[in-house]
Coordinates of C-alpha atoms in Angstrom, one line a residue:
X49 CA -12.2 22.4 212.0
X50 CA -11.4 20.4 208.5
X51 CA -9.3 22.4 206.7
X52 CA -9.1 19.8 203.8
X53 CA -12.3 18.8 202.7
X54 CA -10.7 17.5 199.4
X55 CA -7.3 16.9 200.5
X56 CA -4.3 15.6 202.9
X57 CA -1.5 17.5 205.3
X58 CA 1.9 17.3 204.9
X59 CA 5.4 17.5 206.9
X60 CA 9.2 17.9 206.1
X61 CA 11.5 14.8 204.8
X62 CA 12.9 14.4 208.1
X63 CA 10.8 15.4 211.7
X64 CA 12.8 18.1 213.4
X65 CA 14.0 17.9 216.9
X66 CA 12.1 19.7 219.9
X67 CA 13.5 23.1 220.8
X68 CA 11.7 25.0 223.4
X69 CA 9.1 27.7 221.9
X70 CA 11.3 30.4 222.0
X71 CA 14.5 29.2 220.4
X72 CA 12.3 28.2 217.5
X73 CA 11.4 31.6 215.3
X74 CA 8.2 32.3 215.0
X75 CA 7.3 29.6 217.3
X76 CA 3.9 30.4 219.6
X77 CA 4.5 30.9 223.3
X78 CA 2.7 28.9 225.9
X79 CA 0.5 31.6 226.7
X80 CA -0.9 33.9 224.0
X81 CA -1.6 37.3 225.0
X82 CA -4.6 37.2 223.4
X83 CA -6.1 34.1 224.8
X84 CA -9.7 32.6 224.4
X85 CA -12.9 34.5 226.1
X86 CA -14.2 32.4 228.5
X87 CA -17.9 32.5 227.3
X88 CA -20.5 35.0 229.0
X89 CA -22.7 32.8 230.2
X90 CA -20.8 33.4 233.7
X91 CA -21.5 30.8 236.5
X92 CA -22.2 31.7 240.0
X93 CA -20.2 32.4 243.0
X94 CA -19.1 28.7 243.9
X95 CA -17.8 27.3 241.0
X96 CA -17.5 23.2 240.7
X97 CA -13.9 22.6 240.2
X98 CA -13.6 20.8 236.8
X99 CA -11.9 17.0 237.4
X100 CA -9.2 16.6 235.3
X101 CA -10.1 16.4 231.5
X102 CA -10.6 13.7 229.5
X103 CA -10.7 15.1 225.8
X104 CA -12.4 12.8 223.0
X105 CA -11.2 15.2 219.9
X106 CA -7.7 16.2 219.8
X107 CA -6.1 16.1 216.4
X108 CA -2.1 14.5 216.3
X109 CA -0.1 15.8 213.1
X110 CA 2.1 13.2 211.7
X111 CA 5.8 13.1 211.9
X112 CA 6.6 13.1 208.1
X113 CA 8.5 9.5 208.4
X114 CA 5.1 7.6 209.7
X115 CA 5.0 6.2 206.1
X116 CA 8.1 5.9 204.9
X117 CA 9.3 3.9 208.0
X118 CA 6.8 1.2 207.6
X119 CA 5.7 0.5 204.1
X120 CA 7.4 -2.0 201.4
X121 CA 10.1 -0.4 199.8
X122 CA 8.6 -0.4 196.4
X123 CA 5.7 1.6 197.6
X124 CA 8.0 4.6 199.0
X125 CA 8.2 6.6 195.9
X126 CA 3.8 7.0 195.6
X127 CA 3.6 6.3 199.4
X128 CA 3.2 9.3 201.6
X129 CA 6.4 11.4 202.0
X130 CA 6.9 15.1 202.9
X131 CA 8.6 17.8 200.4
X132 CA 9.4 21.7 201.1
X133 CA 7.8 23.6 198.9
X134 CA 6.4 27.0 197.7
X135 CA 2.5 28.0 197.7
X136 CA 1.3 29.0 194.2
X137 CA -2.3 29.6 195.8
X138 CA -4.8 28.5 197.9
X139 CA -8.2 29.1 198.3
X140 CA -11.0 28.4 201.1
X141 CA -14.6 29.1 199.7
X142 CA -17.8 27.6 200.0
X143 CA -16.7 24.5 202.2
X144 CA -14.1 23.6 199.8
X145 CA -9.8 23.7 200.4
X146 CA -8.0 24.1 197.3
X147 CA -4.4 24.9 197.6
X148 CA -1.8 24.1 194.5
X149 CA 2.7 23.6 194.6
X150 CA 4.4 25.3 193.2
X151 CA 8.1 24.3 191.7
X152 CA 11.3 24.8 193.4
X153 CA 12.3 28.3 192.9
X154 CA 9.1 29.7 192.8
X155 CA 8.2 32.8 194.3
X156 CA 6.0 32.1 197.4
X157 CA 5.7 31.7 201.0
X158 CA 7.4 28.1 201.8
X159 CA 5.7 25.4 203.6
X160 CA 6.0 21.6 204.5
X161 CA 3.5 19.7 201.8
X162 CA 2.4 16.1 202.2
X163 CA 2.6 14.4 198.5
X164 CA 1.1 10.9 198.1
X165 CA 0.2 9.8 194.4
X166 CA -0.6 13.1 192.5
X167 CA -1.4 14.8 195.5
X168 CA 0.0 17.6 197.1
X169 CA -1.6 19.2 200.6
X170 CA 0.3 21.5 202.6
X171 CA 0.5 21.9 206.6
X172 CA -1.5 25.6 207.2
X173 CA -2.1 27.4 210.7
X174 CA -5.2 26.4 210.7
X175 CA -4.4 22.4 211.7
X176 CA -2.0 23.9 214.3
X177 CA -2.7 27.3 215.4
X178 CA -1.9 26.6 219.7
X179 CA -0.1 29.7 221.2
X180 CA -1.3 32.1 218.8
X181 CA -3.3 34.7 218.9
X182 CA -6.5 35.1 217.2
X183 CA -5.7 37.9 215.1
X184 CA -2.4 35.9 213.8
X185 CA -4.0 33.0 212.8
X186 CA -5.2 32.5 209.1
X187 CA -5.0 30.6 205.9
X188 CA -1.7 30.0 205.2
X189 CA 1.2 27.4 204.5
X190 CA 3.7 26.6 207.4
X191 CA 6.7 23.9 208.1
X192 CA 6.8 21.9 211.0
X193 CA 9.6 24.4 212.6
X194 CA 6.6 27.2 212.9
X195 CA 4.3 24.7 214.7
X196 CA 3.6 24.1 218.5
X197 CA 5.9 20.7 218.8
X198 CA 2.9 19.2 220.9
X199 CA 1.5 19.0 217.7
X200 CA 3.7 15.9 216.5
X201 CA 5.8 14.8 219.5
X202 CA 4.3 13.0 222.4
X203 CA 6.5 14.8 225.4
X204 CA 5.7 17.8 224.0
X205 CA 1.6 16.4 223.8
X206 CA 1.8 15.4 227.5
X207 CA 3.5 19.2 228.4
X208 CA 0.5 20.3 226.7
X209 CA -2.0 18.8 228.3
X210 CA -0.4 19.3 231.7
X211 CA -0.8 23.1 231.2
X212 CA -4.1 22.6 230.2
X213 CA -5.4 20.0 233.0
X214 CA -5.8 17.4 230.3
X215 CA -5.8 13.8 231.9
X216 CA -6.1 12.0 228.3
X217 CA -6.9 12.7 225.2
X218 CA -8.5 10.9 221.9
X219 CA -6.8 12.4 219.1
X220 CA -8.0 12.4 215.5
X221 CA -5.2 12.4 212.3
X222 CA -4.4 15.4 210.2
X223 CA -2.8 13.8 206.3
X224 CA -5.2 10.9 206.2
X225 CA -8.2 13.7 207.3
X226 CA -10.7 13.0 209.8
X227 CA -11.5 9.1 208.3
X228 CA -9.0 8.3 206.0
X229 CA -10.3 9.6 203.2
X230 CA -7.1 10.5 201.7
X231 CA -6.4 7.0 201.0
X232 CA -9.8 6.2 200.2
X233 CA -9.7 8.9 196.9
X234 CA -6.4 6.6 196.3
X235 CA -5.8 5.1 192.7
X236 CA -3.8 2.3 194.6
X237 CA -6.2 0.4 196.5
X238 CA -3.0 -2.3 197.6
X239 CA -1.3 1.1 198.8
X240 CA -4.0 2.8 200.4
X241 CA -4.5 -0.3 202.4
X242 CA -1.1 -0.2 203.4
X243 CA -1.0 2.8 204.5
X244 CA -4.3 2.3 206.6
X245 CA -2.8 -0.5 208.3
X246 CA 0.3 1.7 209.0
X247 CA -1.4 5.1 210.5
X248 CA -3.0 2.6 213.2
X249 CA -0.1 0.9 213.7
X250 CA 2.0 4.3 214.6
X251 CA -1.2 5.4 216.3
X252 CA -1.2 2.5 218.7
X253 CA 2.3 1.7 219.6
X254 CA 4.4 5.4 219.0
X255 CA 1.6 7.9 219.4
X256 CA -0.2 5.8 222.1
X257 CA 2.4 3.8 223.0
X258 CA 5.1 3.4 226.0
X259 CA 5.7 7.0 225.9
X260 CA 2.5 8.8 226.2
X261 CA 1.6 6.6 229.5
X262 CA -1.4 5.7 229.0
X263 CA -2.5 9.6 228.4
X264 CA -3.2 9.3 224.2
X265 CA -6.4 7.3 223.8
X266 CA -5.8 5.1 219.9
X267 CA -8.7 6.1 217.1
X268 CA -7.7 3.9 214.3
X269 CA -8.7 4.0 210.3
X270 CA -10.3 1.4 208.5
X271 CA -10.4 1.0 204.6
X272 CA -13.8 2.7 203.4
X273 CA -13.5 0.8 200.2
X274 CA -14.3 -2.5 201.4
X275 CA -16.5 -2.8 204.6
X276 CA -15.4 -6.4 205.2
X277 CA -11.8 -5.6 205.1
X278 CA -12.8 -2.2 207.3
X279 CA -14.7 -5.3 209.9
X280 CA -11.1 -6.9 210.1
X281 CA -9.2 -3.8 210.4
X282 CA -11.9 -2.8 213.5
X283 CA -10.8 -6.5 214.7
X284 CA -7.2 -6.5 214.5
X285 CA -7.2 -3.2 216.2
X286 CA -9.7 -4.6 218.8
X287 CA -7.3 -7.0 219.8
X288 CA -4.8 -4.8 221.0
X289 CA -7.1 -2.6 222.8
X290 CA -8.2 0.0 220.5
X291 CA -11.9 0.8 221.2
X292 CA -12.4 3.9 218.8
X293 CA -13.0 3.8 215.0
X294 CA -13.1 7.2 212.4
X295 CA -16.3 6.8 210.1
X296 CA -17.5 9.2 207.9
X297 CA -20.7 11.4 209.0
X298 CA -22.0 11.2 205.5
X299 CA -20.5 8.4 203.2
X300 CA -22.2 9.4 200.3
X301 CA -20.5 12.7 200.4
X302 CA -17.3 10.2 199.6
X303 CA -19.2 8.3 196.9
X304 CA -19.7 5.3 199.2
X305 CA -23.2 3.9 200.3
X306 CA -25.6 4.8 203.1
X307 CA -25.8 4.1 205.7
X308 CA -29.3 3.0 205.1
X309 CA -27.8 0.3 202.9
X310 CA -26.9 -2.7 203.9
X311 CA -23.2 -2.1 202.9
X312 CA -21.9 -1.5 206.1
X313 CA -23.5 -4.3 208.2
X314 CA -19.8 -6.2 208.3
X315 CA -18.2 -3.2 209.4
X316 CA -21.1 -2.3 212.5
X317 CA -21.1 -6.0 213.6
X318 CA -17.4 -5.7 213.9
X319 CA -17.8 -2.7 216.1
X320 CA -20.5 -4.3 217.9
X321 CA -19.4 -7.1 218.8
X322 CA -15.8 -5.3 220.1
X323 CA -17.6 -2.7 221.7
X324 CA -15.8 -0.1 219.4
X325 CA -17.2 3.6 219.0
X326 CA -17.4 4.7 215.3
X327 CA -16.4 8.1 215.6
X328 CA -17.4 11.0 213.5
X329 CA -15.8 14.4 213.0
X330 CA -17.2 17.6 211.3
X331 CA -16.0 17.3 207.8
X332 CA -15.3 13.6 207.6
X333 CA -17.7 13.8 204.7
X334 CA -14.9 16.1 202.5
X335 CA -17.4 18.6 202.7
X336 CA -17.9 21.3 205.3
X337 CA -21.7 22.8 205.7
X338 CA -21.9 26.5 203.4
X339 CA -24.6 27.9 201.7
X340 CA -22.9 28.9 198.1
X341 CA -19.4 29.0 196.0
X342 CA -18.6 32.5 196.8
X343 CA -19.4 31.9 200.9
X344 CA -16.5 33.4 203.0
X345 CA -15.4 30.4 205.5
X346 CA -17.1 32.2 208.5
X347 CA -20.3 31.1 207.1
X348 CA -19.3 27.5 207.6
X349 CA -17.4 27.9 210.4
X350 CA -20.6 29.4 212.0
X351 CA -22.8 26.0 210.8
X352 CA -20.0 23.4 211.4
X353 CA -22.5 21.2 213.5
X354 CA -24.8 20.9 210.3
X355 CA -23.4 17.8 209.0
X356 CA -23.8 15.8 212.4
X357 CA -26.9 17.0 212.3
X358 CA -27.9 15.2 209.3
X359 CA -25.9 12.3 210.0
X360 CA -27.4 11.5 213.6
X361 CA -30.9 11.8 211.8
X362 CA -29.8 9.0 209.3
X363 CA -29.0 6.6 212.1
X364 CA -31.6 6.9 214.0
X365 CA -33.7 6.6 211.1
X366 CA -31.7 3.5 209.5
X367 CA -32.3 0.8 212.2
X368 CA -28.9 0.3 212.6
X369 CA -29.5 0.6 216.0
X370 CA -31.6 -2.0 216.9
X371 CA -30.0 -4.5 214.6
X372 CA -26.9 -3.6 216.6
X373 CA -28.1 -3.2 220.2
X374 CA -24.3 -2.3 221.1
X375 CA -23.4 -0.3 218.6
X376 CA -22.4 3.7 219.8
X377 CA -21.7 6.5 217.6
X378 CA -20.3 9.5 218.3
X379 CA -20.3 12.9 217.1
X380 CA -16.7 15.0 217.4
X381 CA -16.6 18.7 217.2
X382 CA -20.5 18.6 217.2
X383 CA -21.6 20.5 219.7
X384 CA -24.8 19.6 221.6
X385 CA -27.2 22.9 221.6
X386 CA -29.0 21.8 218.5
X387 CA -29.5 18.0 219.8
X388 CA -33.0 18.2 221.8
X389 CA -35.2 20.0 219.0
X390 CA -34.0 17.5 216.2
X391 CA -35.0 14.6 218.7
X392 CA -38.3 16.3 219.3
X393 CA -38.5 16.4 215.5
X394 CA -37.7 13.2 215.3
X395 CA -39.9 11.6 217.4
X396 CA -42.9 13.7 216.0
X397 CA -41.9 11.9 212.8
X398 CA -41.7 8.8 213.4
X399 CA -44.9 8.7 215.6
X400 CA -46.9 10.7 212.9
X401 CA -46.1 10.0 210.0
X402 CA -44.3 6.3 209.8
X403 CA -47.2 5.3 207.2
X404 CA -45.6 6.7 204.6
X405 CA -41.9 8.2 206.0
X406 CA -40.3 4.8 205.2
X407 CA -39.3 3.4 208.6
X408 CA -42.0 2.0 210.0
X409 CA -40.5 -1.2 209.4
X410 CA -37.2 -1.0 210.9
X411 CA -37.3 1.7 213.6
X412 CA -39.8 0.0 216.4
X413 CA -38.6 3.1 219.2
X414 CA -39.0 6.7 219.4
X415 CA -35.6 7.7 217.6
X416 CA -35.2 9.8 221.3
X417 CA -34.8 6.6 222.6
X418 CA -32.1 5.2 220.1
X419 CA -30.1 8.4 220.6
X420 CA -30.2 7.7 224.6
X421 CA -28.9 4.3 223.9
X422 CA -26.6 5.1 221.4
X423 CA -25.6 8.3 220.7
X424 CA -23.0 10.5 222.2
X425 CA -22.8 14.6 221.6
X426 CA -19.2 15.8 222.0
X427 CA -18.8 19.9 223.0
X428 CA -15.6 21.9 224.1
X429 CA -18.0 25.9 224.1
X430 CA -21.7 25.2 224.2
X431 CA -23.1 27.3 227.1
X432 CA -26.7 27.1 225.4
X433 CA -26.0 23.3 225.6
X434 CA -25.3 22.9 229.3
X435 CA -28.3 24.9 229.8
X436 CA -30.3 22.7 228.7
X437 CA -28.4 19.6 229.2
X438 CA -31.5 17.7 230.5
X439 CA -32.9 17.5 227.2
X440 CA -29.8 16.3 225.9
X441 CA -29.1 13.7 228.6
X442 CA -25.6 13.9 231.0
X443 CA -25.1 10.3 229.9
X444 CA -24.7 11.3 225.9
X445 CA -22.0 14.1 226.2
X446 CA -18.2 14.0 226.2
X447 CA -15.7 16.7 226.6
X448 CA -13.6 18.2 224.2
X449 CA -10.7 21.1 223.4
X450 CA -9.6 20.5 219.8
X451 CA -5.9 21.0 220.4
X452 CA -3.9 22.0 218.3
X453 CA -6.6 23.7 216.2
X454 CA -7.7 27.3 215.6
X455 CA -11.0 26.8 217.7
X456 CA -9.4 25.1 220.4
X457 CA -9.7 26.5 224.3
X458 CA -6.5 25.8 224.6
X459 CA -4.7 26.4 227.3
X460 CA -7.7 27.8 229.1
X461 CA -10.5 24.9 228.3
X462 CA -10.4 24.7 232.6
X463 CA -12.0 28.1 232.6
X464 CA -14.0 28.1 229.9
X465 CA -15.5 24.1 231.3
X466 CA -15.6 26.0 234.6
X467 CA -17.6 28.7 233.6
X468 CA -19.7 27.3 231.7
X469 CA -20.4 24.4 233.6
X470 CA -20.5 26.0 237.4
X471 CA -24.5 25.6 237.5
X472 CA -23.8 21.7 237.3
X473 CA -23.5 19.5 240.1
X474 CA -19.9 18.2 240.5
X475 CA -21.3 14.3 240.0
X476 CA -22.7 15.7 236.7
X477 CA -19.3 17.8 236.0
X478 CA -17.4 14.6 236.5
X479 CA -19.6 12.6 234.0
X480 CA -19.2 15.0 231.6
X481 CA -15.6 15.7 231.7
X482 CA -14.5 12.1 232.3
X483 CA -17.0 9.5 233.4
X484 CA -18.8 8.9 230.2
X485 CA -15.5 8.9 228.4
X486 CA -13.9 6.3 230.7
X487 CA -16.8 4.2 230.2
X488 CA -17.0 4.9 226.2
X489 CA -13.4 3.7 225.2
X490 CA -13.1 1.1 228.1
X491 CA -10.4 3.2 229.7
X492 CA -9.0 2.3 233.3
X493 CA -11.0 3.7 236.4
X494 CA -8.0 6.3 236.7
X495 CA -8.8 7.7 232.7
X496 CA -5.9 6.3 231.2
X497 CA -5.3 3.8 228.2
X498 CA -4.6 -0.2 228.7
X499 CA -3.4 -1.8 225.6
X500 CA -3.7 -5.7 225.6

């Protein structure tokens, strides 16, 4: 989940080497003791063997020298850059992160804090919380030495997935949050667009490159500020192979237009026409779903998928669709149980009452339709979903496991698939774990990544 509605992640000046887990203190083990409940919705005596996962939301934290190795020297001062630091405090109420530096000599647990103009974000458990058990994760600062090293290093990533039977995985960045925004809230628009440019350009040739083997899947930024130069970010990454774009769910949560606008047209044709997915994560509007100031973060926690929710509603009621027959969207972190009511909703809407509901005009199929076309669900723990996966459609769900966060099934997201999953047949298993992500992000026929 998005820790930093409002704000980035950070790391220390210089990445440290991997040790193993155990030489490391406090390091998590590759096992917790207290691991993951596979859910109760048990399946039956022959269980279809899950295929060998393809996961479409992963999360990658950033070494701490991913800026300061590539920008122009006079922007490393404001640039991003990682300090040690103390935590004055930090609160997480009613959707909103808010944790504050304090000075050097402070009293106060020490973490690793991400500092770029006049912010200051630290790394907490909750971006990496692998290997832990549940009862030792919670709110708090931590350096890059107390973190699972599959968090930041590709070996370590591949090791990971290994012990988790994760083929390949699609992994979405931690400082810039979910779709750049930090650099979008950026007084320095020459700067932010830098560092935009940068980001993808580790993402595609360290994280994704020589040494990950194909087995990291790129998800680039664009700048949010300007859709055209967003529409030639989507192209220069295009080029190379990159078939996967971060978007906001809600813009205007940001400040920025609607999608309803024409604003964005640049931006969608560029992804049309490249055949790039604009991918969405819970909280890439800055702002998790609660219900008041004072809410404790279980209740948002509990109603993460409420701001897909609204989002997938506002595209297929823009026309976005139709004006860009081969656009795709897809939701990360989502879930899929609440899908078929809102497109049972939706199509009693737009069939009753498109006289005065505002769409008549642009939306000429039942929005049920659109979402078959167009829309993709992504799920790690949904038993109610796979119960009632016809409504949803096998061709509009990916697979998931959210490492290294603190909902992730890591290492057990084999079982949990299993269980969950073992009333499917294995041609619609298959599909769901890798199929529909191999055709998604133009991967090879074995699941792996092709750069051109």
């Amino acid at each position: 989940m998005d820790t930093s509605p409002a704000a980035p992640s950070d790391t220390p000046s210089v990445t440290p080497s991997v040790t193993s887990p155990a030489a490391r203190p406090g390091a998590p083990s590759a096992a917790p003791p207290a691991a993951r409940p596979v859910a109760s919705s048990v399946a039956p005596a022959a269980v279809t063997p899950l295929p060998p996962i393809i996961s479409v939301d992963d999360h990658t934290v950033e070494p701490s020298t991913v800026w300061q190795d590539r920008l122009p020297k006079k922007f490393l001062d404001a640039g991003p850059r990682v300090v040690r630091a103390p935590l004055k405090e930090m609160t997480f109420l009613g959707g909103r992160f808010k944790p504050v530096m304090g000075e050097p000599g402070d009293d106060g647990p020490i973490g690793d804090w991400w500092v770029y103009e006049d912010l200051h974000r630290p790394l907490t458990r909750l971006d990496t919380a692998v290997g832990f058990s549940r009862d030792e994760i919670k709110l708090e600062v931590i350096t890059y030495e107390q973190m699972r090293p599959g968090s930041y290093d590709v070996p370590a990533r591949l090791a990971d997935m290994d012990v988790n039977h994760v083929q390949s995985a699609l992994c979405f960045p931690t400082f810039p949050r979910f779709c750049g925004q930090t650099f979008t809230e950026a007084a320095d628009r020459e700067l932010g667009l830098l560092c935009v440019r940068a980001y993808n350009d580790w993402t595609v040739e360290e994280w994704c490159g020589p040494d990950a083997r194909g087995r990291l899947i790129p998800l680039t930024l664009v700048p949010l500020w300007d859709a055209e130069l967003a529409a030639a970010e989507v192209r220069r990454n295009a080029a190379r192979g990159v078939r996967a774009v971060a978007f906001s769910e809600i813009p205007p949560h940001l400040g920025l237009p609607s999608v309803h606008t024409d604003h964005w047209d640049p931006f969608l044709a560029a992804c049309d026409e490249t055949g790039t997915v604009v991918a969405m994560h819970i909280g890439s509007s800055s702002r998790m779903p609660s219900t008041s100031a004072d809410a404790p973060p279980a209740v948002g926690s509990t109603i993460t998928f409420a701001n897909c929710c609204f989002s997938m509603v506002d595209w297929l009621m823009s026309g976005k669709f139709e004006r860009f027959p081969n656009l795709k969207v897809m939701y990360a972190e989502g879930q899929i149980g609440w899908i078929p009511y809102i497109l049972e909703r939706a199509d009693v809407v737009w069939e009753e009452n498109r006289g005065w509901g505002g769409v008549a005009d642009k939306v000429h199929r039942p929005p049920s339709e659109l979402f078959a076309d167009h829309v993709y669900g992504c799920f790690f723990d949904d038993a109610f979903g796979l119960r009632n996966l016809d409504s949803v459609g096998v061709g509009n769900v990916l697979y998931e496991t959210d490492y290294p966060h603190s909902d992730s099934t890591w290492p057990r997201s084999r079982e949990v698939g299993e269980a969950q999953m073992g009333h499917l047949s294995p041609d619609v298993v298959e599909r769901i774990v890798r199929g529909n992500a191999i055709e998604l992000l133009g991967l090879t026929e074995d699941g792996l990544w092709s750069p051109r």
